[in-house]
PDB file of C-alpha atoms in Angstrom:
ATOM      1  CA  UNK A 126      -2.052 -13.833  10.623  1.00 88.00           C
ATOM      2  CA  UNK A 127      -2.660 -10.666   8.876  1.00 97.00           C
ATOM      3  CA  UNK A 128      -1.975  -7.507  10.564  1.00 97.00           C
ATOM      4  CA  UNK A 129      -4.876  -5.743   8.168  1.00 97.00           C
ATOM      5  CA  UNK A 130      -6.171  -5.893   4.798  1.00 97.00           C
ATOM      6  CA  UNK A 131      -3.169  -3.578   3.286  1.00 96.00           C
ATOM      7  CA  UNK A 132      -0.895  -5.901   4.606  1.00 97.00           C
ATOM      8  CA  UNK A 133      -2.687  -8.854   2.901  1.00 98.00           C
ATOM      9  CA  UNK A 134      -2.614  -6.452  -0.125  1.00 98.00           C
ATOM     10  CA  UNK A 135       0.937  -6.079  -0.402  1.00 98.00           C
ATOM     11  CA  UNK A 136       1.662  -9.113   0.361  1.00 98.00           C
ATOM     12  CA  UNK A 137      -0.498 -10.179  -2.523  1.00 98.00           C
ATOM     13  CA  UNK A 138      -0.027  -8.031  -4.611  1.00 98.00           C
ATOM     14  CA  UNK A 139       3.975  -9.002  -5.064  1.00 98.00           C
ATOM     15  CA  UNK A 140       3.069 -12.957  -5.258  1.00 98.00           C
ATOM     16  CA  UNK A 141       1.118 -11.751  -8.691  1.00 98.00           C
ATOM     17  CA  UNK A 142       3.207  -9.316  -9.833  1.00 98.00           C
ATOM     18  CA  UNK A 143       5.965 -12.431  -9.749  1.00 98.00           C
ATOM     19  CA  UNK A 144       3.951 -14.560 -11.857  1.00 97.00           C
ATOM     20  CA  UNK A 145       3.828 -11.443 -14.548  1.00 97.00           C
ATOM     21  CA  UNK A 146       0.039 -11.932 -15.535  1.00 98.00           C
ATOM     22  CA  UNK A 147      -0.445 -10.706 -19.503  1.00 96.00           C
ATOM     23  CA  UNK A 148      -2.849  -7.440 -19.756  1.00 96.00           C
ATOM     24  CA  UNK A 149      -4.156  -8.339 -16.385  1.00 97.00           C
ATOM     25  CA  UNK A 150      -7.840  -6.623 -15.153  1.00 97.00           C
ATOM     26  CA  UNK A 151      -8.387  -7.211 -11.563  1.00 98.00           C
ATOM     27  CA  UNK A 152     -11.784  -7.485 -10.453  1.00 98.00           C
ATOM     28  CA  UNK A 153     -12.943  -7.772  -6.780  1.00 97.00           C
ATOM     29  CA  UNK A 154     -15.537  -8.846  -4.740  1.00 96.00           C
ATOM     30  CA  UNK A 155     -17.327  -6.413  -2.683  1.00 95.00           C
ATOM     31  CA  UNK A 156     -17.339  -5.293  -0.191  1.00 95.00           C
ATOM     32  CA  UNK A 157     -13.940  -6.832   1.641  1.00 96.00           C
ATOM     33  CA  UNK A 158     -12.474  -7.868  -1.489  1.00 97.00           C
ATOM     34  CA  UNK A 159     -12.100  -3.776  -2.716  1.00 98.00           C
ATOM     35  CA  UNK A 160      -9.284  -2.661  -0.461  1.00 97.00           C
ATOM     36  CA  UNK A 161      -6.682  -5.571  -0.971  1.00 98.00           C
ATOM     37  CA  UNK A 162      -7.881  -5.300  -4.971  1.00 98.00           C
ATOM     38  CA  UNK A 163      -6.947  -1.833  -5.018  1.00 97.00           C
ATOM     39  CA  UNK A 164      -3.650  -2.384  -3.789  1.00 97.00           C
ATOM     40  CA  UNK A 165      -3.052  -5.251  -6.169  1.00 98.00           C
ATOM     41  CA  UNK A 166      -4.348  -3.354  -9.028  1.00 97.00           C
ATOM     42  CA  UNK A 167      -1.694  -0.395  -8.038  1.00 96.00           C
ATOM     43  CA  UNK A 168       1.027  -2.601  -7.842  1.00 97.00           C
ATOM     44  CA  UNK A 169       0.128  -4.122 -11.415  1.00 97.00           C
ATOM     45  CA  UNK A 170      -0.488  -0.765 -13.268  1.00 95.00           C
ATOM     46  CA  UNK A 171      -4.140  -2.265 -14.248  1.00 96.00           C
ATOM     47  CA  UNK A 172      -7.799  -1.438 -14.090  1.00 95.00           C
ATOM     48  CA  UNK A 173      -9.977  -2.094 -11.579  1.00 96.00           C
ATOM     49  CA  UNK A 174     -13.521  -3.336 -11.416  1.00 96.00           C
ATOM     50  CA  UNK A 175     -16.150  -4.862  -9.432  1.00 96.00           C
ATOM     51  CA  UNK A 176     -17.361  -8.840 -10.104  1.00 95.00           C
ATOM     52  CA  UNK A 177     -20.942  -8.241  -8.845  1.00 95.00           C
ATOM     53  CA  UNK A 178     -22.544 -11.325  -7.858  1.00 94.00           C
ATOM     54  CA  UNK A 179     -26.159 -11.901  -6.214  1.00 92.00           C
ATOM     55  CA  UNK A 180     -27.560 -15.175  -5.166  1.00 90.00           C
ATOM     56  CA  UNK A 181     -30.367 -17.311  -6.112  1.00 92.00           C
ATOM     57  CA  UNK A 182     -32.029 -18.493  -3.102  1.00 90.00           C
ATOM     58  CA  UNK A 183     -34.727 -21.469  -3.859  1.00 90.00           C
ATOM     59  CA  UNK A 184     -38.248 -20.218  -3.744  1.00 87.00           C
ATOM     60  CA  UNK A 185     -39.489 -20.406  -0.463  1.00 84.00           C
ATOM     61  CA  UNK A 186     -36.697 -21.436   1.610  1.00 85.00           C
ATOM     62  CA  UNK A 187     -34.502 -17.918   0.130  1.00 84.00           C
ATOM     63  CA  UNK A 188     -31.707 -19.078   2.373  1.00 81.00           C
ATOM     64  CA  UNK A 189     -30.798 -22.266   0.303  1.00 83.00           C
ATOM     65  CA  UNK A 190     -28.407 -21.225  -2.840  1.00 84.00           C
ATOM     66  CA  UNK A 191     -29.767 -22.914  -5.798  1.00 89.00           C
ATOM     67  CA  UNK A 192     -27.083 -20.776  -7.700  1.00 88.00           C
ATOM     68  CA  UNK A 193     -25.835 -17.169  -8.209  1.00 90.00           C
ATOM     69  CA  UNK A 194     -26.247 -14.444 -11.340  1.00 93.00           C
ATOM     70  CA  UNK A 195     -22.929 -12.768 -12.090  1.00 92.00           C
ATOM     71  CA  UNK A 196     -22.450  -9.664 -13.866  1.00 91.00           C
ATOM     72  CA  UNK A 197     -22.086  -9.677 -17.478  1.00 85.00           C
ATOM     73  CA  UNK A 198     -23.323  -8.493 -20.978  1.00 82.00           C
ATOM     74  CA  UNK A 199     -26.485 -10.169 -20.378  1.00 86.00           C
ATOM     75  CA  UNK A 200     -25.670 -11.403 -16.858  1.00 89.00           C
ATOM     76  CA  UNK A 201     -24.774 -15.487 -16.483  1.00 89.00           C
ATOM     77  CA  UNK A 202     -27.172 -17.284 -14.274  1.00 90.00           C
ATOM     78  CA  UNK A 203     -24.994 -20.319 -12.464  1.00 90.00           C
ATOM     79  CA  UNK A 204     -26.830 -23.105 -10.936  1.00 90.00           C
ATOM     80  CA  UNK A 205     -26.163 -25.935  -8.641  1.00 85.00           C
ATOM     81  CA  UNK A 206     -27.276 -28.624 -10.751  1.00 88.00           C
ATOM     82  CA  UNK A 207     -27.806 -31.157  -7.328  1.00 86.00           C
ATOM     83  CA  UNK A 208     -30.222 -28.319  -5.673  1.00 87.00           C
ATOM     84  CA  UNK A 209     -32.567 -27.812  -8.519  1.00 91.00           C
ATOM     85  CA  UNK A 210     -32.776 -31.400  -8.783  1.00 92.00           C
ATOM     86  CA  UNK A 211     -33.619 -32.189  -4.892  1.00 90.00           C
ATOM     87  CA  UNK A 212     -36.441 -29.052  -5.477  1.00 91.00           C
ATOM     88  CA  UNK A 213     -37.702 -30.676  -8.661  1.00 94.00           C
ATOM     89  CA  UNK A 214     -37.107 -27.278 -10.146  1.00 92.00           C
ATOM     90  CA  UNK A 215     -35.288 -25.953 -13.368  1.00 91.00           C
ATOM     91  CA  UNK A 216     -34.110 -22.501 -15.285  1.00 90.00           C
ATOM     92  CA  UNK A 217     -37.634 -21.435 -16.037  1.00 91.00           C
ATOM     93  CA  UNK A 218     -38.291 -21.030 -12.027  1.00 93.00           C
ATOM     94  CA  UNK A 219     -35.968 -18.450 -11.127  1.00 94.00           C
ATOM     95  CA  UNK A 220     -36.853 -16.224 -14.280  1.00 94.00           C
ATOM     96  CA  UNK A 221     -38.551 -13.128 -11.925  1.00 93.00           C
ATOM     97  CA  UNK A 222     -35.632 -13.529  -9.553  1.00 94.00           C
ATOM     98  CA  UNK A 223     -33.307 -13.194 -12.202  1.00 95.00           C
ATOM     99  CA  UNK A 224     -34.592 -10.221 -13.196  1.00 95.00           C
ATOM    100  CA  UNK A 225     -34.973  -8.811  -9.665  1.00 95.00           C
ATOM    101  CA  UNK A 226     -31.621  -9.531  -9.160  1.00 95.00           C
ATOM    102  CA  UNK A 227     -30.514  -8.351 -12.334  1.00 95.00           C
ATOM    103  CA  UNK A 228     -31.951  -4.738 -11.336  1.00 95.00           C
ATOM    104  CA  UNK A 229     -29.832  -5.303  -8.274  1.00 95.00           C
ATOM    105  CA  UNK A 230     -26.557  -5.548  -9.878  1.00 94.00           C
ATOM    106  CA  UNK A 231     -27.237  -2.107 -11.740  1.00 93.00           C
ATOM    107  CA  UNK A 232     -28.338  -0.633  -8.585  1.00 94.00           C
ATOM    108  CA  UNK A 233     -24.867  -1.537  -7.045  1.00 94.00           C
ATOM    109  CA  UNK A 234     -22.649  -0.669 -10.027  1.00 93.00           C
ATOM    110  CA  UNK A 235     -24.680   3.160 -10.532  1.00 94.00           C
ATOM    111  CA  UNK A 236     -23.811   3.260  -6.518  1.00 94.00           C
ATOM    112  CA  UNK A 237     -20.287   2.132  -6.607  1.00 95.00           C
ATOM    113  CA  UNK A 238     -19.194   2.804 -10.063  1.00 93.00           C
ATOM    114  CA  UNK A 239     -21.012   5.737 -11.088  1.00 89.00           C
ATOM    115  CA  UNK A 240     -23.042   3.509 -13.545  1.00 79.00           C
ATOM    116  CA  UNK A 241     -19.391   2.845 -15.535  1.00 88.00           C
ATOM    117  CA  UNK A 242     -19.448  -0.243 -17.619  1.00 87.00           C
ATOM    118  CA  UNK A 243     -17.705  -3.043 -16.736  1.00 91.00           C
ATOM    119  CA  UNK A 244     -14.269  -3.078 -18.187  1.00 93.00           C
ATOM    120  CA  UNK A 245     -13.653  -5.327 -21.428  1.00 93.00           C
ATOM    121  CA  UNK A 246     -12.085  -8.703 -20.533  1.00 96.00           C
ATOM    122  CA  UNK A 247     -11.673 -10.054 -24.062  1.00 95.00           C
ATOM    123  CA  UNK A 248      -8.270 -11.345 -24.527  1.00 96.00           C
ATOM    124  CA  UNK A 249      -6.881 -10.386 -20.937  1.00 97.00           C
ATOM    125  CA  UNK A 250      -5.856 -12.088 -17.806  1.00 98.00           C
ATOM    126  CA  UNK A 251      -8.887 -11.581 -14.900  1.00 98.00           C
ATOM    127  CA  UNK A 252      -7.843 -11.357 -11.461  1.00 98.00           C
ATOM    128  CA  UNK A 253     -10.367 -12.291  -8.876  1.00 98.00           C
ATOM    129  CA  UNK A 254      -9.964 -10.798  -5.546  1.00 98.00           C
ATOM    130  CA  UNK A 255     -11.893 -11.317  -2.037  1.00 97.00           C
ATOM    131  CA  UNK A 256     -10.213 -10.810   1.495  1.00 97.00           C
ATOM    132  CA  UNK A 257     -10.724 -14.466   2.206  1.00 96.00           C
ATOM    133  CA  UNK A 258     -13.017 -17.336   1.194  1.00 95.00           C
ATOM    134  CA  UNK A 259     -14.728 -19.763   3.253  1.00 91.00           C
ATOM    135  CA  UNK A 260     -17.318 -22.054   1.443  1.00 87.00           C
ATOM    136  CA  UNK A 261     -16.093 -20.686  -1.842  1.00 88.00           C
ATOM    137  CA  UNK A 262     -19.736 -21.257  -3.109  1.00 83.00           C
ATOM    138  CA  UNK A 263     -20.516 -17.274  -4.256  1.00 85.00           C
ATOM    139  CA  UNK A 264     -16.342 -17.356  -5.790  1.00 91.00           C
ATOM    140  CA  UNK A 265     -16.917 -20.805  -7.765  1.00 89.00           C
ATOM    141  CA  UNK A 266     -20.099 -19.492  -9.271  1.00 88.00           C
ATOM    142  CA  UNK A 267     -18.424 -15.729  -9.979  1.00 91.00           C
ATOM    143  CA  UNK A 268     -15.533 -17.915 -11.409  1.00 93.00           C
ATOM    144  CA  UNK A 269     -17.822 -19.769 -13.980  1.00 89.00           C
ATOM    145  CA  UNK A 270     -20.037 -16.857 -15.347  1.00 89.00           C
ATOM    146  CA  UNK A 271     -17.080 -14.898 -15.544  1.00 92.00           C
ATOM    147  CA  UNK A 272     -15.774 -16.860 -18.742  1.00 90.00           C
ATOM    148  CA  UNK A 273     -18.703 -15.700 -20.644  1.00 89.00           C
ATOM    149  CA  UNK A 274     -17.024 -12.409 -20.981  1.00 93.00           C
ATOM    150  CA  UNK A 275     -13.671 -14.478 -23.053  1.00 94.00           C
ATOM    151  CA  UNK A 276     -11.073 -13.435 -20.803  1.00 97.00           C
ATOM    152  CA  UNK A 277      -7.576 -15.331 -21.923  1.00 98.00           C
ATOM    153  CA  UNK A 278      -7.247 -16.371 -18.393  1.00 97.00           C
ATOM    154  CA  UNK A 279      -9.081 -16.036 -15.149  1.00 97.00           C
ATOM    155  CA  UNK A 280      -6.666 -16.428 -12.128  1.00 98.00           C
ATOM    156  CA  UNK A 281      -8.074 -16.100  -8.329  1.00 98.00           C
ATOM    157  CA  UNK A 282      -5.869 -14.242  -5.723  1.00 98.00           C
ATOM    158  CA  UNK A 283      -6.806 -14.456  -2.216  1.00 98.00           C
ATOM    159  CA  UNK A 284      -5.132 -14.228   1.332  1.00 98.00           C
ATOM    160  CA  UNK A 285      -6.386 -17.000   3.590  1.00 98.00           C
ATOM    161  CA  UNK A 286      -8.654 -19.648   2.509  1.00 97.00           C
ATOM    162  CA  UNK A 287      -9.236 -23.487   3.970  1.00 96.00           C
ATOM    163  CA  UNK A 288      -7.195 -26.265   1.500  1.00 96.00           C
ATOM    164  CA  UNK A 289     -10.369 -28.208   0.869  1.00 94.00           C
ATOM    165  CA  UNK A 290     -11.985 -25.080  -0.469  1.00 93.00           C
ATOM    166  CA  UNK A 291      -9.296 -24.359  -2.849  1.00 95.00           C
ATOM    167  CA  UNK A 292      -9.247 -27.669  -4.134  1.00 94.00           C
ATOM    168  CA  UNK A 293     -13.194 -27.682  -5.246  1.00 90.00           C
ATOM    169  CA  UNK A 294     -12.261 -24.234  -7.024  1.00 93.00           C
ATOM    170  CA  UNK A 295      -8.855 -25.293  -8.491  1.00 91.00           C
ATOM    171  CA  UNK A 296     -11.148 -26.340 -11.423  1.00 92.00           C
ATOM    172  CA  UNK A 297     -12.463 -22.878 -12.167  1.00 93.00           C
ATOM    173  CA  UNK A 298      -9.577 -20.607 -12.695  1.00 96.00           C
ATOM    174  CA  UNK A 299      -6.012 -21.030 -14.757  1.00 97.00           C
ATOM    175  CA  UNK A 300      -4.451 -20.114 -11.633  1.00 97.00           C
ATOM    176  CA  UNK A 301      -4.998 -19.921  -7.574  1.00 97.00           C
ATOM    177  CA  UNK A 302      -3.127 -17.282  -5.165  1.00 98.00           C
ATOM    178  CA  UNK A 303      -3.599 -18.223  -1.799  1.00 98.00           C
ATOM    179  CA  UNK A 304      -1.058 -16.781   0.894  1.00 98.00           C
ATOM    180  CA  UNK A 305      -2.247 -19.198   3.870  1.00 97.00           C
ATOM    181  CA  UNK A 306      -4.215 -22.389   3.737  1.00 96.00           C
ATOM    182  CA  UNK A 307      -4.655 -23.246   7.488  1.00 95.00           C
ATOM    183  CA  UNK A 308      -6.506 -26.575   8.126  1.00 92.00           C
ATOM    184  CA  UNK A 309      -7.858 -25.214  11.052  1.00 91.00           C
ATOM    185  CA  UNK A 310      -9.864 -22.672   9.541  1.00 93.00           C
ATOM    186  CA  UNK A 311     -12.876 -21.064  10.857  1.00 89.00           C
ATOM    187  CA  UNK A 312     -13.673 -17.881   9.419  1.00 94.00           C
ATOM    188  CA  UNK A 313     -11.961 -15.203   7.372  1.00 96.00           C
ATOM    189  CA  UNK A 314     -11.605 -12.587   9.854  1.00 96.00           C
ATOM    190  CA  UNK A 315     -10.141 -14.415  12.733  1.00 96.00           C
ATOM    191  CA  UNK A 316      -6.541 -14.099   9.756  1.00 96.00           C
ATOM    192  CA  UNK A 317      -6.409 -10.409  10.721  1.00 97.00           C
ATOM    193  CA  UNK A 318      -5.878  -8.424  13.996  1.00 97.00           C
ATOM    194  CA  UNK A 319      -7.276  -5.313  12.426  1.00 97.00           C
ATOM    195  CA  UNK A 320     -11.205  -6.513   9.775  1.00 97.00           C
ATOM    196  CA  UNK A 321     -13.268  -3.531  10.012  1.00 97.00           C
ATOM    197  CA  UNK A 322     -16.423  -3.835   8.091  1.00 96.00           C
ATOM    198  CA  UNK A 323     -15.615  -2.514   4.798  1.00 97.00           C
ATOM    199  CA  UNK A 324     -18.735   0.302   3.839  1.00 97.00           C
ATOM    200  CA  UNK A 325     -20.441   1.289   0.675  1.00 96.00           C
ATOM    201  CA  UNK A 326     -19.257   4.473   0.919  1.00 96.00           C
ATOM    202  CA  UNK A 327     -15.460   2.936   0.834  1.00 96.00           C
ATOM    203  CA  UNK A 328     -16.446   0.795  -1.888  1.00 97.00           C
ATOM    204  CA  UNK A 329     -17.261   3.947  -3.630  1.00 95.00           C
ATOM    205  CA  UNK A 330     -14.053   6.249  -2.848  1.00 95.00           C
ATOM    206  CA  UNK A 331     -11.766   3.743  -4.110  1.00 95.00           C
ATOM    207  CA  UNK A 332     -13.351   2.326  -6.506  1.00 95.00           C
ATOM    208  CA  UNK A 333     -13.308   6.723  -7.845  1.00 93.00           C
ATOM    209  CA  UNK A 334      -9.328   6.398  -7.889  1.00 90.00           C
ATOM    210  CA  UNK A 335      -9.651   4.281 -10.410  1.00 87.00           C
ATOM    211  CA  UNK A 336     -12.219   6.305 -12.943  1.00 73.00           C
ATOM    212  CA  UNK A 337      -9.961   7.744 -15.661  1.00 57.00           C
ATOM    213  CA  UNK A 338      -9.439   6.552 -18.705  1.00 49.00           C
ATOM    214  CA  UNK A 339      -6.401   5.331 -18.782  1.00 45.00           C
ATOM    215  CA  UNK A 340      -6.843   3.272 -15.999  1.00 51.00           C
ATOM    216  CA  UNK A 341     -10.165   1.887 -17.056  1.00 49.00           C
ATOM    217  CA  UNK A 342      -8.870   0.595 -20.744  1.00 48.00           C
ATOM    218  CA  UNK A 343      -5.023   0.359 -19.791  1.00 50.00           C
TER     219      UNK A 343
END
């Protein structure tokens, strides 16, 4: 168990820093992901950015996932292949939702970022970051758009997440960091003694540590 999230960050953050990723950019996802990203981008010298992901629920029954649009230069619409199937639906339904969602995504970044533009992945290792995963669905979809952008590796980094989970993403990055795979797992936050709700206007203060130049492009 975790005492907190900075624990899970330094802890972490030395299990990459081992493995001596090449020009790494470390990208998390908000909101619990920020903190322990943070740390990990500190201890590696390299920029950090969000990976902004929104879901596509299935028309009429929004709760279902029928895939997720990630961030990107345009963003990268990721289905589940077996959902649109079951609905009888394809690409062409989800093109207003797209776009709502697309408006979404600048709406977070203007909030959180200042509006700054995501940070160029071409050619450099991209290190995913959450504070746990559970189903892994929003992670394996953020995983596959994020290879639109050409990074020269994508690597995921996480504290605590169940073994069966890991081994449906294992697929989608170069390279899994897990610190604990407990069989018996049940939610993220039951791995810490101390998982406040991490707020927007955290997200934002750390996130403004990071806006210079030279940690942006470094």
């Amino acid at each position: 168990m975790f005492e907190d999230r900075k624990e899970a960050g330094e802890t972490l953050a030395e299990r990459i820093a081992a493995q001596h990723p090449e020009r790494p950019v470390v990208l998390a996802l908000p909101r619990g992901g920020v903190p322990i990203a943070a740390t990990v981008a500190e201890r590696l010298g390299a920029p950090l950015d969000l990976l902004l992901v929104r879901k596509l629920g299935l028309p009429g029954h929004s709760e279902l996932a029928a895939g997720a649009l990630v961030e990107g230069d345009p963003p990268q619409a990721v289905y589940n292949p077996e959902v649109l199937t079951m609905a009888g639906l394809d690409e062409r339904d989800f093109e207003v939702q797209i776009a709502e969602k697309t408006q979404e995504i600048a709406e977070r970044r203007a909030r959180w970022l200042a509006g700054r533009a995501p940070v160029d992945l071409s050619g450099r290792t991209a290190i995913v970051v959450d504070d746990g995963i559970a189903t892994g669905a929003t992670v394996r979809a953020a995983l596959r758009g994020l290879h639109a952008r050409a990074p020269a590796a994508v690597w995921l980094a996480v504290p605590v997440a169940p073994p069966d989970t890991l081994e449906r993403l294992a697929h989608a990055a170069d390279e899994v960091i897990c610190l604990d795979r407990p069989r018996d797992f049940q939610a993220v936050g039951l791995h810490y003694r101390h998982f406040p709700q991490v707020s927007s206007d955290d997200v934002a203060e750390i996130l403004a540590r990071f806006d210079t130049p030279d940690r942006r492009a470094r």
